[in-house]
Amino acid sequence: MEIFINNHASVPIYEQISSQIKALIMSGELKAGEALPSIRGLAKSLHISVLTVQKAYDTLQSDGFIETTAGKGCFVSAQNQDFYLEEQQKRIEEHLTEAIEIAKVSGIKLEQLQSLLSLLYEED
């Protein structure tokens, strides 16, 4: 797992860390049950304070992305799968809404749009 921080960004470092880990979880690169680096280990590799990593992990835990087990570490939460699917559906809905608007402006009928969607879906 690679995390990049920008010391010159206006976004706090703990938010940079938590947003990158969320993105890794949402993309499926980090799977449910997978262990995250230890707080000390990540802090050392990023050359930042342990408290900064702790704050990032606390944020991830409060958002339901990770679970912490005393003495064992932090793990990707299985509960995030529902959230992930919901987020993906929202993204698809946004893109489809845009496609529908373009189709309407272009005079493409619903049947043609459905046919195109089916064709594209079956391609892979």
mmCIF file of C-alpha atoms in Angstrom:
data_model
loop_
_atom_site.group_PDB
_atom_site.id
_atom_site.type_symbol
_atom_site.label_atom_id
_atom_site.label_comp_id
_atom_site.label_asym_id
_atom_site.label_seq_id
_atom_site.Cartn_x
_atom_site.Cartn_y
_atom_site.Cartn_z
ATOM 1 C CA MET A 1 0.000 0.000 0.000
ATOM 2 C CA GLU A 2 1.469 3.292 -1.102
ATOM 3 C CA ILE A 3 0.407 6.555 0.498
ATOM 4 C CA PHE A 4 1.665 9.885 -0.776
ATOM 5 C CA ILE A 5 1.506 13.061 1.264
ATOM 6 C CA ASN A 6 1.937 16.634 0.165
ATOM 7 C CA ASN A 7 3.291 18.844 2.923
ATOM 8 C CA HIS A 8 2.415 21.941 0.898
ATOM 9 C CA ALA A 9 -1.250 21.055 0.330
ATOM 10 C CA SER A 10 -4.023 22.918 2.116
ATOM 11 C CA VAL A 11 -5.556 19.552 3.079
ATOM 12 C CA PRO A 12 -4.324 18.278 6.463
ATOM 13 C CA ILE A 13 -2.015 15.266 6.278
ATOM 14 C CA TYR A 14 -4.369 13.024 8.249
ATOM 15 C CA GLU A 15 -7.117 13.752 5.683
ATOM 16 C CA GLN A 16 -4.728 12.986 2.824
ATOM 17 C CA ILE A 17 -3.981 9.618 4.418
ATOM 18 C CA SER A 18 -7.593 8.733 5.204
ATOM 19 C CA SER A 19 -8.857 9.751 1.754
ATOM 20 C CA GLN A 20 -6.182 7.677 0.008
ATOM 21 C CA ILE A 21 -6.968 4.630 2.135
ATOM 22 C CA LYS A 22 -10.701 5.118 1.456
ATOM 23 C CA ALA A 23 -9.926 5.236 -2.260
ATOM 24 C CA LEU A 24 -7.917 1.999 -2.012
ATOM 25 C CA ILE A 25 -10.818 0.335 -0.210
ATOM 26 C CA MET A 26 -13.416 1.675 -2.633
ATOM 27 C CA SER A 27 -11.378 0.545 -5.645
ATOM 28 C CA GLY A 28 -11.039 -2.942 -4.189
ATOM 29 C CA GLU A 29 -7.258 -2.769 -3.853
ATOM 30 C CA LEU A 30 -7.715 -3.237 -0.108
ATOM 31 C CA LYS A 31 -10.115 -6.092 0.616
ATOM 32 C CA ALA A 32 -12.356 -6.718 3.613
ATOM 33 C CA GLY A 33 -10.346 -8.243 6.454
ATOM 34 C CA GLU A 34 -7.013 -7.074 5.063
ATOM 35 C CA ALA A 35 -4.631 -5.598 7.622
ATOM 36 C CA LEU A 36 -3.500 -2.001 7.358
ATOM 37 C CA PRO A 37 0.070 -1.043 8.202
ATOM 38 C CA SER A 38 0.641 -0.472 11.892
ATOM 39 C CA ILE A 39 0.271 3.105 13.052
ATOM 40 C CA ARG A 40 3.927 3.292 14.013
ATOM 41 C CA GLY A 41 5.049 1.618 10.790
ATOM 42 C CA LEU A 42 3.070 3.954 8.545
ATOM 43 C CA ALA A 43 4.195 7.005 10.522
ATOM 44 C CA LYS A 44 7.812 5.914 10.177
ATOM 45 C CA SER A 45 7.555 5.231 6.433
ATOM 46 C CA LEU A 46 5.890 8.612 5.808
ATOM 47 C CA HIS A 47 8.212 10.448 8.226
ATOM 48 C CA ILE A 48 5.283 11.930 10.147
ATOM 49 C CA SER A 49 3.939 11.859 13.677
ATOM 50 C CA VAL A 50 2.264 8.752 15.054
ATOM 51 C CA LEU A 51 -0.562 11.040 16.212
ATOM 52 C CA THR A 52 -1.258 12.090 12.615
ATOM 53 C CA VAL A 53 -1.652 8.474 11.481
ATOM 54 C CA GLN A 54 -3.739 7.752 14.584
ATOM 55 C CA LYS A 55 -6.090 10.603 13.656
ATOM 56 C CA ALA A 56 -6.390 9.275 10.082
ATOM 57 C CA TYR A 57 -7.178 5.765 11.341
ATOM 58 C CA ASP A 58 -9.686 7.160 13.860
ATOM 59 C CA THR A 59 -11.447 8.963 11.007
ATOM 60 C CA LEU A 60 -11.528 5.785 8.923
ATOM 61 C CA GLN A 61 -12.902 3.833 11.865
ATOM 62 C CA SER A 62 -15.630 6.373 12.632
ATOM 63 C CA ASP A 63 -16.626 6.322 8.936
ATOM 64 C CA GLY A 64 -16.892 2.522 9.061
ATOM 65 C CA PHE A 65 -14.030 1.775 6.691
ATOM 66 C CA ILE A 66 -11.778 0.003 9.186
ATOM 67 C CA GLU A 67 -12.045 -1.900 12.454
ATOM 68 C CA THR A 68 -9.437 -1.856 15.185
ATOM 69 C CA THR A 69 -8.648 -4.904 17.289
ATOM 70 C CA ALA A 70 -6.595 -4.241 20.408
ATOM 71 C CA GLY A 71 -3.186 -5.869 20.160
ATOM 72 C CA LYS A 72 -3.751 -7.009 16.577
ATOM 73 C CA GLY A 73 -4.100 -3.837 14.539
ATOM 74 C CA CYS A 74 -6.462 -2.235 12.053
ATOM 75 C CA PHE A 75 -8.331 -4.143 9.371
ATOM 76 C CA VAL A 76 -10.551 -3.205 6.443
ATOM 77 C CA SER A 77 -14.148 -3.497 7.569
ATOM 78 C CA ALA A 78 -16.483 -5.931 5.826
ATOM 79 C CA GLN A 79 -19.318 -3.447 6.341
ATOM 80 C CA ASN A 80 -17.886 -1.109 3.740
ATOM 81 C CA GLN A 81 -19.016 -3.408 0.916
ATOM 82 C CA ASP A 82 -22.602 -2.109 1.109
ATOM 83 C CA PHE A 83 -21.324 1.450 1.175
ATOM 84 C CA TYR A 84 -19.049 0.685 -1.750
ATOM 85 C CA LEU A 85 -21.926 -0.693 -3.821
ATOM 86 C CA GLU A 86 -24.084 2.301 -2.962
ATOM 87 C CA GLU A 87 -21.322 4.702 -3.997
ATOM 88 C CA GLN A 88 -20.771 2.823 -7.251
ATOM 89 C CA GLN A 89 -24.496 2.944 -8.020
ATOM 90 C CA LYS A 90 -24.481 6.702 -7.425
ATOM 91 C CA ARG A 91 -21.573 7.100 -9.843
ATOM 92 C CA ILE A 92 -23.341 5.004 -12.480
ATOM 93 C CA GLU A 93 -26.538 6.989 -11.998
ATOM 94 C CA GLU A 94 -24.654 10.261 -12.514
ATOM 95 C CA HIS A 95 -23.089 9.013 -15.744
ATOM 96 C CA LEU A 96 -26.353 7.571 -17.026
ATOM 97 C CA THR A 97 -28.174 10.819 -16.253
ATOM 98 C CA GLU A 98 -25.596 12.674 -18.320
ATOM 99 C CA ALA A 99 -25.932 10.131 -21.151
ATOM 100 C CA ILE A 100 -29.726 10.462 -21.088
ATOM 101 C CA GLU A 101 -29.507 14.244 -21.312
ATOM 102 C CA ILE A 102 -27.155 13.996 -24.297
ATOM 103 C CA ALA A 103 -29.415 11.411 -25.944
ATOM 104 C CA LYS A 104 -32.499 13.621 -25.525
ATOM 105 C CA VAL A 105 -30.722 16.660 -26.958
ATOM 106 C CA SER A 106 -29.466 14.541 -29.865
ATOM 107 C CA GLY A 107 -32.885 13.055 -30.592
ATOM 108 C CA ILE A 108 -31.860 9.516 -29.702
ATOM 109 C CA LYS A 109 -34.875 7.453 -28.649
ATOM 110 C CA LEU A 110 -35.025 5.395 -25.439
ATOM 111 C CA GLU A 111 -34.969 2.122 -27.386
ATOM 112 C CA GLN A 112 -31.783 3.162 -29.193
ATOM 113 C CA LEU A 113 -30.163 4.168 -25.910
ATOM 114 C CA GLN A 114 -31.156 0.870 -24.275
ATOM 115 C CA SER A 115 -29.788 -1.021 -27.266
ATOM 116 C CA LEU A 116 -26.516 0.887 -27.059
ATOM 117 C CA LEU A 117 -26.249 0.252 -23.318
ATOM 118 C CA SER A 118 -26.889 -3.471 -23.829
ATOM 119 C CA LEU A 119 -24.306 -3.613 -26.595
ATOM 120 C CA LEU A 120 -21.680 -1.847 -24.487
ATOM 121 C CA TYR A 121 -22.464 -3.953 -21.421
ATOM 122 C CA GLU A 122 -22.091 -7.209 -23.384
ATOM 123 C CA GLU A 123 -18.757 -6.133 -24.954
ATOM 124 C CA ASP A 124 -16.607 -7.182 -22.017
#
